[in-house]
Amino acid sequence: MDYPNDQDPGAPVRSGIPEHGRIPKYYAVKARIDRLVGELGEGGTIPTERDLSEQYGVARETVRQALRELVLEGKLRRQGRGTVVAGPKLAQPLSLASYTEGVRRQGRTPGRSLVTLDRFPCPAALAAETGLERGEPVWHLERVLLADDERVGLESTYVAVARLPHLDTEFEPDSSFYAYLHEHGIGFGDADERIETVLATPREALLVGTPPALPMLLIHRVSRDTEGRPLERVRSLYRGDRFSFTTHLRG
């Protein structure tokens, strides 16, 4: 089989070439722009849609579709009226380590911006999921996740008020919640996690600063302390174009 556009035969899934060998025109353009991304490096400016359409001899809509997919994959990002090469994705480990630790390990500066911190009686659904008592007071801590001041996610944490009665006055919203737990002698025992892909709601997209159509990675976590008691329920929404997740498996 021929591999047009200098695609590597060893690339995943035959570089995207269907079995019938007919490559969609936009994909051929995408492959060429993808090579250009590697040549330009982070921050490099991609030629305009008009220039690319003339260079490759295709319609501007074909170029637009190729660019759109590369933006969704996190290889490109919009900057003003132009498009530039994006930096590498943040590789967050799937572990009981905090978001802060994961970002720092990659040489980035983590941060959080407070959206809301309120308390309310634990609803039935949350009680059933966590083992907390229905109606007992719980905190809801919602924060935008930052990496080098770039908005990359949204995190909602639910924890019993009885465990952290002074969360609203003692906790610094831009700091690590896990470090705060450690300071209060609370350790993690185990947790259950579930990951899925979703589209952000209009509110979430506005808070994270992304288009509503951008795929997001959603992690649900229910944690328990070292004695097996309910500790926290976390809903973490990460930008699909800026994050990947890693884990180590043993046989």
mmCIF file with all atom_site columns, N, CA and C in Angstrom, residues 130-182:
data_model
loop_
_atom_site.group_PDB
_atom_site.id
_atom_site.type_symbol
_atom_site.label_atom_id
_atom_site.label_alt_id
_atom_site.label_comp_id
_atom_site.label_asym_id
_atom_site.label_entity_id
_atom_site.label_seq_id
_atom_site.pdbx_PDB_ins_code
_atom_site.Cartn_x
_atom_site.Cartn_y
_atom_site.Cartn_z
_atom_site.occupancy
_atom_site.B_iso_or_equiv
_atom_site.pdbx_formal_charge
_atom_site.auth_seq_id
_atom_site.auth_comp_id
_atom_site.auth_asym_id
_atom_site.auth_atom_id
_atom_site.pdbx_PDB_model_num
ATOM 1   N N  . THR A 1 130 ? -21.590 8.351  48.489 1.00 0.00 ? 130 THR A N  1
ATOM 2   C CA . THR A 1 130 ? -20.430 8.524  49.354 1.00 0.00 ? 130 THR A CA 1
ATOM 3   C C  . THR A 1 130 ? -20.518 7.780  50.683 1.00 0.00 ? 130 THR A C  1
ATOM 4   N N  . GLY A 1 131 ? -21.731 7.491  51.140 1.00 0.00 ? 131 GLY A N  1
ATOM 5   C CA . GLY A 1 131 ? -21.884 6.905  52.463 1.00 0.00 ? 131 GLY A CA 1
ATOM 6   C C  . GLY A 1 131 ? -22.089 7.944  53.546 1.00 0.00 ? 131 GLY A C  1
ATOM 7   N N  . LEU A 1 132 ? -22.170 9.215  53.163 1.00 0.00 ? 132 LEU A N  1
ATOM 8   C CA . LEU A 1 132 ? -22.492 10.261 54.125 1.00 0.00 ? 132 LEU A CA 1
ATOM 9   C C  . LEU A 1 132 ? -23.960 10.143 54.523 1.00 0.00 ? 132 LEU A C  1
ATOM 10  N N  . GLU A 1 133 ? -24.329 10.796 55.619 1.00 0.00 ? 133 GLU A N  1
ATOM 11  C CA . GLU A 1 133 ? -25.706 10.768 56.077 1.00 0.00 ? 133 GLU A CA 1
ATOM 12  C C  . GLU A 1 133 ? -26.536 11.787 55.299 1.00 0.00 ? 133 GLU A C  1
ATOM 13  N N  . ARG A 1 134 ? -27.689 11.341 54.841 1.00 0.00 ? 134 ARG A N  1
ATOM 14  C CA . ARG A 1 134 ? -28.581 12.265 54.136 1.00 0.00 ? 134 ARG A CA 1
ATOM 15  C C  . ARG A 1 134 ? -28.985 13.404 55.075 1.00 0.00 ? 134 ARG A C  1
ATOM 16  N N  . GLY A 1 135 ? -28.857 14.625 54.592 1.00 0.00 ? 135 GLY A N  1
ATOM 17  C CA . GLY A 1 135 ? -29.242 15.796 55.370 1.00 0.00 ? 135 GLY A CA 1
ATOM 18  C C  . GLY A 1 135 ? -28.133 16.394 56.202 1.00 0.00 ? 135 GLY A C  1
ATOM 19  N N  . GLU A 1 136 ? -27.005 15.684 56.384 1.00 0.00 ? 136 GLU A N  1
ATOM 20  C CA . GLU A 1 136 ? -25.923 16.271 57.177 1.00 0.00 ? 136 GLU A CA 1
ATOM 21  C C  . GLU A 1 136 ? -25.250 17.385 56.364 1.00 0.00 ? 136 GLU A C  1
ATOM 22  N N  . PRO A 1 137 ? -24.736 18.415 57.020 1.00 0.00 ? 137 PRO A N  1
ATOM 23  C CA . PRO A 1 137 ? -24.127 19.541 56.298 1.00 0.00 ? 137 PRO A CA 1
ATOM 24  C C  . PRO A 1 137 ? -22.885 19.111 55.521 1.00 0.00 ? 137 PRO A C  1
ATOM 25  N N  . VAL A 1 138 ? -22.798 19.549 54.269 1.00 0.00 ? 138 VAL A N  1
ATOM 26  C CA . VAL A 1 138 ? -21.621 19.279 53.449 1.00 0.00 ? 138 VAL A CA 1
ATOM 27  C C  . VAL A 1 138 ? -21.146 20.583 52.818 1.00 0.00 ? 138 VAL A C  1
ATOM 28  N N  . TRP A 1 139 ? -19.845 20.664 52.619 1.00 0.00 ? 139 TRP A N  1
ATOM 29  C CA . TRP A 1 139 ? -19.255 21.777 51.876 1.00 0.00 ? 139 TRP A CA 1
ATOM 30  C C  . TRP A 1 139 ? -19.245 21.446 50.395 1.00 0.00 ? 139 TRP A C  1
ATOM 31  N N  . HIS A 1 140 ? -19.424 22.474 49.575 1.00 0.00 ? 140 HIS A N  1
ATOM 32  C CA . HIS A 1 140 ? -19.200 22.351 48.134 1.00 0.00 ? 140 HIS A CA 1
ATOM 33  C C  . HIS A 1 140 ? -18.168 23.400 47.746 1.00 0.00 ? 140 HIS A C  1
ATOM 34  N N  . LEU A 1 141 ? -17.003 22.924 47.322 1.00 0.00 ? 141 LEU A N  1
ATOM 35  C CA . LEU A 1 141 ? -15.895 23.791 46.925 1.00 0.00 ? 141 LEU A CA 1
ATOM 36  C C  . LEU A 1 141 ? -15.703 23.650 45.420 1.00 0.00 ? 141 LEU A C  1
ATOM 37  N N  . GLU A 1 142 ? -15.907 24.733 44.681 1.00 0.00 ? 142 GLU A N  1
ATOM 38  C CA . GLU A 1 142 ? -15.752 24.713 43.225 1.00 0.00 ? 142 GLU A CA 1
ATOM 39  C C  . GLU A 1 142 ? -14.669 25.698 42.816 1.00 0.00 ? 142 GLU A C  1
ATOM 40  N N  . ARG A 1 143 ? -13.686 25.189 42.024 1.00 0.00 ? 143 ARG A N  1
ATOM 41  C CA . ARG A 1 143 ? -12.565 26.040 41.617 1.00 0.00 ? 143 ARG A CA 1
ATOM 42  C C  . ARG A 1 143 ? -12.167 25.760 40.174 1.00 0.00 ? 143 ARG A C  1
ATOM 43  N N  . VAL A 1 144 ? -11.725 26.805 39.491 1.00 0.00 ? 144 VAL A N  1
ATOM 44  C CA . VAL A 1 144 ? -11.147 26.667 38.155 1.00 0.00 ? 144 VAL A CA 1
ATOM 45  C C  . VAL A 1 144 ? -9.690  26.245 38.328 1.00 0.00 ? 144 VAL A C  1
ATOM 46  N N  . LEU A 1 145 ? -9.257  25.225 37.579 1.00 0.00 ? 145 LEU A N  1
ATOM 47  C CA . LEU A 1 145 ? -7.883  24.745 37.650 1.00 0.00 ? 145 LEU A CA 1
ATOM 48  C C  . LEU A 1 145 ? -7.017  25.519 36.660 1.00 0.00 ? 145 LEU A C  1
ATOM 49  N N  . LEU A 1 146 ? -5.823  25.896 37.102 1.00 0.00 ? 146 LEU A N  1
ATOM 50  C CA . LEU A 1 146 ? -4.910  26.693 36.286 1.00 0.00 ? 146 LEU A CA 1
ATOM 51  C C  . LEU A 1 146 ? -3.567  25.990 36.155 1.00 0.00 ? 146 LEU A C  1
ATOM 52  N N  . ALA A 1 147 ? -2.910  26.210 35.023 1.00 0.00 ? 147 ALA A N  1
ATOM 53  C CA . ALA A 1 147 ? -1.529  25.779 34.816 1.00 0.00 ? 147 ALA A CA 1
ATOM 54  C C  . ALA A 1 147 ? -0.815  26.924 34.116 1.00 0.00 ? 147 ALA A C  1
ATOM 55  N N  . ASP A 1 148 ? 0.137   27.544 34.806 1.00 0.00 ? 148 ASP A N  1
ATOM 56  C CA . ASP A 1 148 ? 0.788   28.756 34.283 1.00 0.00 ? 148 ASP A CA 1
ATOM 57  C C  . ASP A 1 148 ? -0.244  29.810 33.897 1.00 0.00 ? 148 ASP A C  1
ATOM 58  N N  . ASP A 1 149 ? -1.248  29.984 34.754 1.00 0.00 ? 149 ASP A N  1
ATOM 59  C CA . ASP A 1 149 ? -2.317  30.976 34.575 1.00 0.00 ? 149 ASP A CA 1
ATOM 60  C C  . ASP A 1 149 ? -3.255  30.647 33.405 1.00 0.00 ? 149 ASP A C  1
ATOM 61  N N  . GLU A 1 150 ? -3.091  29.491 32.782 1.00 0.00 ? 150 GLU A N  1
ATOM 62  C CA . GLU A 1 150 ? -4.010  29.064 31.722 1.00 0.00 ? 150 GLU A CA 1
ATOM 63  C C  . GLU A 1 150 ? -5.118  28.228 32.347 1.00 0.00 ? 150 GLU A C  1
ATOM 64  N N  . ARG A 1 151 ? -6.372  28.541 32.029 1.00 0.00 ? 151 ARG A N  1
ATOM 65  C CA . ARG A 1 151 ? -7.484  27.765 32.560 1.00 0.00 ? 151 ARG A CA 1
ATOM 66  C C  . ARG A 1 151 ? -7.556  26.412 31.848 1.00 0.00 ? 151 ARG A C  1
ATOM 67  N N  . VAL A 1 152 ? -7.468  25.334 32.644 1.00 0.00 ? 152 VAL A N  1
ATOM 68  C CA . VAL A 1 152 ? -7.408  24.001 32.042 1.00 0.00 ? 152 VAL A CA 1
ATOM 69  C C  . VAL A 1 152 ? -8.470  23.053 32.582 1.00 0.00 ? 152 VAL A C  1
ATOM 70  N N  . GLY A 1 153 ? -9.225  23.465 33.596 1.00 0.00 ? 153 GLY A N  1
ATOM 71  C CA . GLY A 1 153 ? -10.219 22.546 34.130 1.00 0.00 ? 153 GLY A CA 1
ATOM 72  C C  . GLY A 1 153 ? -11.088 23.185 35.188 1.00 0.00 ? 153 GLY A C  1
ATOM 73  N N  . LEU A 1 154 ? -12.016 22.386 35.708 1.00 0.00 ? 154 LEU A N  1
ATOM 74  C CA . LEU A 1 154 ? -12.964 22.845 36.721 1.00 0.00 ? 154 LEU A CA 1
ATOM 75  C C  . LEU A 1 154 ? -13.163 21.703 37.707 1.00 0.00 ? 154 LEU A C  1
ATOM 76  N N  . GLU A 1 155 ? -13.037 22.000 38.994 1.00 0.00 ? 155 GLU A N  1
ATOM 77  C CA . GLU A 1 155 ? -13.075 20.972 40.025 1.00 0.00 ? 155 GLU A CA 1
ATOM 78  C C  . GLU A 1 155 ? -14.124 21.299 41.078 1.00 0.00 ? 155 GLU A C  1
ATOM 79  N N  . SER A 1 156 ? -14.997 20.319 41.368 1.00 0.00 ? 156 SER A N  1
ATOM 80  C CA . SER A 1 156 ? -15.999 20.454 42.420 1.00 0.00 ? 156 SER A CA 1
ATOM 81  C C  . SER A 1 156 ? -15.737 19.388 43.477 1.00 0.00 ? 156 SER A C  1
ATOM 82  N N  . THR A 1 157 ? -15.593 19.821 44.727 1.00 0.00 ? 157 THR A N  1
ATOM 83  C CA . THR A 1 157 ? -15.311 18.910 45.833 1.00 0.00 ? 157 THR A CA 1
ATOM 84  C C  . THR A 1 157 ? -16.422 19.007 46.870 1.00 0.00 ? 157 THR A C  1
ATOM 85  N N  . TYR A 1 158 ? -16.894 17.839 47.307 1.00 0.00 ? 158 TYR A N  1
ATOM 86  C CA . TYR A 1 158 ? -17.911 17.771 48.355 1.00 0.00 ? 158 TYR A CA 1
ATOM 87  C C  . TYR A 1 158 ? -17.317 17.024 49.547 1.00 0.00 ? 158 TYR A C  1
ATOM 88  N N  . VAL A 1 159 ? -17.416 17.610 50.735 1.00 0.00 ? 159 VAL A N  1
ATOM 89  C CA . VAL A 1 159 ? -16.860 17.006 51.938 1.00 0.00 ? 159 VAL A CA 1
ATOM 90  C C  . VAL A 1 159 ? -17.744 17.385 53.128 1.00 0.00 ? 159 VAL A C  1
ATOM 91  N N  . ALA A 1 160 ? -17.871 16.482 54.087 1.00 0.00 ? 160 ALA A N  1
ATOM 92  C CA . ALA A 1 160 ? -18.718 16.742 55.247 1.00 0.00 ? 160 ALA A CA 1
ATOM 93  C C  . ALA A 1 160 ? -18.178 17.911 56.069 1.00 0.00 ? 160 ALA A C  1
ATOM 94  N N  . VAL A 1 161 ? -19.074 18.791 56.498 1.00 0.00 ? 161 VAL A N  1
ATOM 95  C CA . VAL A 1 161 ? -18.678 19.922 57.336 1.00 0.00 ? 161 VAL A CA 1
ATOM 96  C C  . VAL A 1 161 ? -18.077 19.426 58.642 1.00 0.00 ? 161 VAL A C  1
ATOM 97  N N  . ALA A 1 162 ? -18.574 18.297 59.150 1.00 0.00 ? 162 ALA A N  1
ATOM 98  C CA . ALA A 1 162 ? -18.067 17.753 60.413 1.00 0.00 ? 162 ALA A CA 1
ATOM 99  C C  . ALA A 1 162 ? -16.586 17.399 60.329 1.00 0.00 ? 162 ALA A C  1
ATOM 100 N N  . ARG A 1 163 ? -16.106 17.022 59.132 1.00 0.00 ? 163 ARG A N  1
ATOM 101 C CA . ARG A 1 163 ? -14.689 16.682 58.972 1.00 0.00 ? 163 ARG A CA 1
ATOM 102 C C  . ARG A 1 163 ? -13.818 17.923 58.940 1.00 0.00 ? 163 ARG A C  1
ATOM 103 N N  . LEU A 1 164 ? -14.332 18.995 58.344 1.00 0.00 ? 164 LEU A N  1
ATOM 104 C CA . LEU A 1 164 ? -13.555 20.233 58.189 1.00 0.00 ? 164 LEU A CA 1
ATOM 105 C C  . LEU A 1 164 ? -14.459 21.425 58.528 1.00 0.00 ? 164 LEU A C  1
ATOM 106 N N  . PRO A 1 165 ? -14.751 21.627 59.797 1.00 0.00 ? 165 PRO A N  1
ATOM 107 C CA . PRO A 1 165 ? -15.733 22.648 60.177 1.00 0.00 ? 165 PRO A CA 1
ATOM 108 C C  . PRO A 1 165 ? -15.325 24.082 59.855 1.00 0.00 ? 165 PRO A C  1
ATOM 109 N N  . HIS A 1 166 ? -14.018 24.347 59.705 1.00 0.00 ? 166 HIS A N  1
ATOM 110 C CA . HIS A 1 166 ? -13.565 25.718 59.474 1.00 0.00 ? 166 HIS A CA 1
ATOM 111 C C  . HIS A 1 166 ? -13.002 25.910 58.063 1.00 0.00 ? 166 HIS A C  1
ATOM 112 N N  . LEU A 1 167 ? -13.471 25.103 57.145 1.00 0.00 ? 167 LEU A N  1
ATOM 113 C CA . LEU A 1 167 ? -12.965 25.188 55.768 1.00 0.00 ? 167 LEU A CA 1
ATOM 114 C C  . LEU A 1 167 ? -13.153 26.583 55.180 1.00 0.00 ? 167 LEU A C  1
ATOM 115 N N  . ASP A 1 168 ? -14.259 27.221 55.489 1.00 0.00 ? 168 ASP A N  1
ATOM 116 C CA . ASP A 1 168 ? -14.566 28.525 54.898 1.00 0.00 ? 168 ASP A CA 1
ATOM 117 C C  . ASP A 1 168 ? -13.694 29.644 55.430 1.00 0.00 ? 168 ASP A C  1
ATOM 118 N N  . THR A 1 169 ? -13.083 29.466 56.595 1.00 0.00 ? 169 THR A N  1
ATOM 119 C CA . THR A 1 169 ? -12.255 30.537 57.173 1.00 0.00 ? 169 THR A CA 1
ATOM 120 C C  . THR A 1 169 ? -10.767 30.206 57.182 1.00 0.00 ? 169 THR A C  1
ATOM 121 N N  . GLU A 1 170 ? -10.412 28.925 57.190 1.00 0.00 ? 170 GLU A N  1
ATOM 122 C CA . GLU A 1 170 ? -9.004  28.540 57.278 1.00 0.00 ? 170 GLU A CA 1
ATOM 123 C C  . GLU A 1 170 ? -8.360  28.244 55.932 1.00 0.00 ? 170 GLU A C  1
ATOM 124 N N  . PHE A 1 171 ? -9.129  27.751 54.993 1.00 0.00 ? 171 PHE A N  1
ATOM 125 C CA . PHE A 1 171 ? -8.563  27.246 53.744 1.00 0.00 ? 171 PHE A CA 1
ATOM 126 C C  . PHE A 1 171 ? -8.318  28.362 52.742 1.00 0.00 ? 171 PHE A C  1
ATOM 127 N N  . GLU A 1 172 ? -7.113  28.358 52.129 1.00 0.00 ? 172 GLU A N  1
ATOM 128 C CA . GLU A 1 172 ? -6.796  29.312 51.068 1.00 0.00 ? 172 GLU A CA 1
ATOM 129 C C  . GLU A 1 172 ? -7.250  28.711 49.740 1.00 0.00 ? 172 GLU A C  1
ATOM 130 N N  . PRO A 1 173 ? -8.216  29.314 49.058 1.00 0.00 ? 173 PRO A N  1
ATOM 131 C CA . PRO A 1 173 ? -8.821  28.703 47.867 1.00 0.00 ? 173 PRO A CA 1
ATOM 132 C C  . PRO A 1 173 ? -7.853  28.384 46.738 1.00 0.00 ? 173 PRO A C  1
ATOM 133 N N  . ASP A 1 174 ? -6.706  29.087 46.673 1.00 0.00 ? 174 ASP A N  1
ATOM 134 C CA . ASP A 1 174 ? -5.769  28.832 45.585 1.00 0.00 ? 174 ASP A CA 1
ATOM 135 C C  . ASP A 1 174 ? -4.714  27.793 45.954 1.00 0.00 ? 174 ASP A C  1
ATOM 136 N N  . SER A 1 175 ? -4.858  27.165 47.107 1.00 0.00 ? 175 SER A N  1
ATOM 137 C CA . SER A 1 175 ? -3.876  26.181 47.561 1.00 0.00 ? 175 SER A CA 1
ATOM 138 C C  . SER A 1 175 ? -4.396  24.754 47.370 1.00 0.00 ? 175 SER A C  1
ATOM 139 N N  . SER A 1 176 ? -3.556  23.784 47.719 1.00 0.00 ? 176 SER A N  1
ATOM 140 C CA . SER A 1 176 ? -3.899  22.374 47.567 1.00 0.00 ? 176 SER A CA 1
ATOM 141 C C  . SER A 1 176 ? -4.846  21.924 48.668 1.00 0.00 ? 176 SER A C  1
ATOM 142 N N  . PHE A 1 177 ? -5.989  21.371 48.272 1.00 0.00 ? 177 PHE A N  1
ATOM 143 C CA . PHE A 1 177 ? -6.946  20.850 49.245 1.00 0.00 ? 177 PHE A CA 1
ATOM 144 C C  . PHE A 1 177 ? -6.377  19.628 49.955 1.00 0.00 ? 177 PHE A C  1
ATOM 145 N N  . TYR A 1 178 ? -5.617  18.806 49.226 1.00 0.00 ? 178 TYR A N  1
ATOM 146 C CA . TYR A 1 178 ? -5.029  17.619 49.831 1.00 0.00 ? 178 TYR A CA 1
ATOM 147 C C  . TYR A 1 178 ? -3.981  17.984 50.879 1.00 0.00 ? 178 TYR A C  1
ATOM 148 N N  . ALA A 1 179 ? -3.224  19.051 50.637 1.00 0.00 ? 179 ALA A N  1
ATOM 149 C CA . ALA A 1 179 ? -2.262  19.511 51.633 1.00 0.00 ? 179 ALA A CA 1
ATOM 150 C C  . ALA A 1 179 ? -2.997  19.989 52.888 1.00 0.00 ? 179 ALA A C  1
ATOM 151 N N  . TYR A 1 180 ? -4.135  20.628 52.689 1.00 0.00 ? 180 TYR A N  1
ATOM 152 C CA . TYR A 1 180 ? -4.951  21.088 53.813 1.00 0.00 ? 180 TYR A CA 1
ATOM 153 C C  . TYR A 1 180 ? -5.450  19.899 54.637 1.00 0.00 ? 180 TYR A C  1
ATOM 154 N N  . LEU A 1 181 ? -5.890  18.836 53.950 1.00 0.00 ? 181 LEU A N  1
ATOM 155 C CA . LEU A 1 181 ? -6.322  17.636 54.663 1.00 0.00 ? 181 LEU A CA 1
ATOM 156 C C  . LEU A 1 181 ? -5.169  17.047 55.481 1.00 0.00 ? 181 LEU A C  1
ATOM 157 N N  . HIS A 1 182 ? -4.001  16.996 54.867 1.00 0.00 ? 182 HIS A N  1
ATOM 158 C CA . HIS A 1 182 ? -2.827  16.442 55.549 1.00 0.00 ? 182 HIS A CA 1
ATOM 159 C C  . HIS A 1 182 ? -2.495  17.247 56.799 1.00 0.00 ? 182 HIS A C  1
#
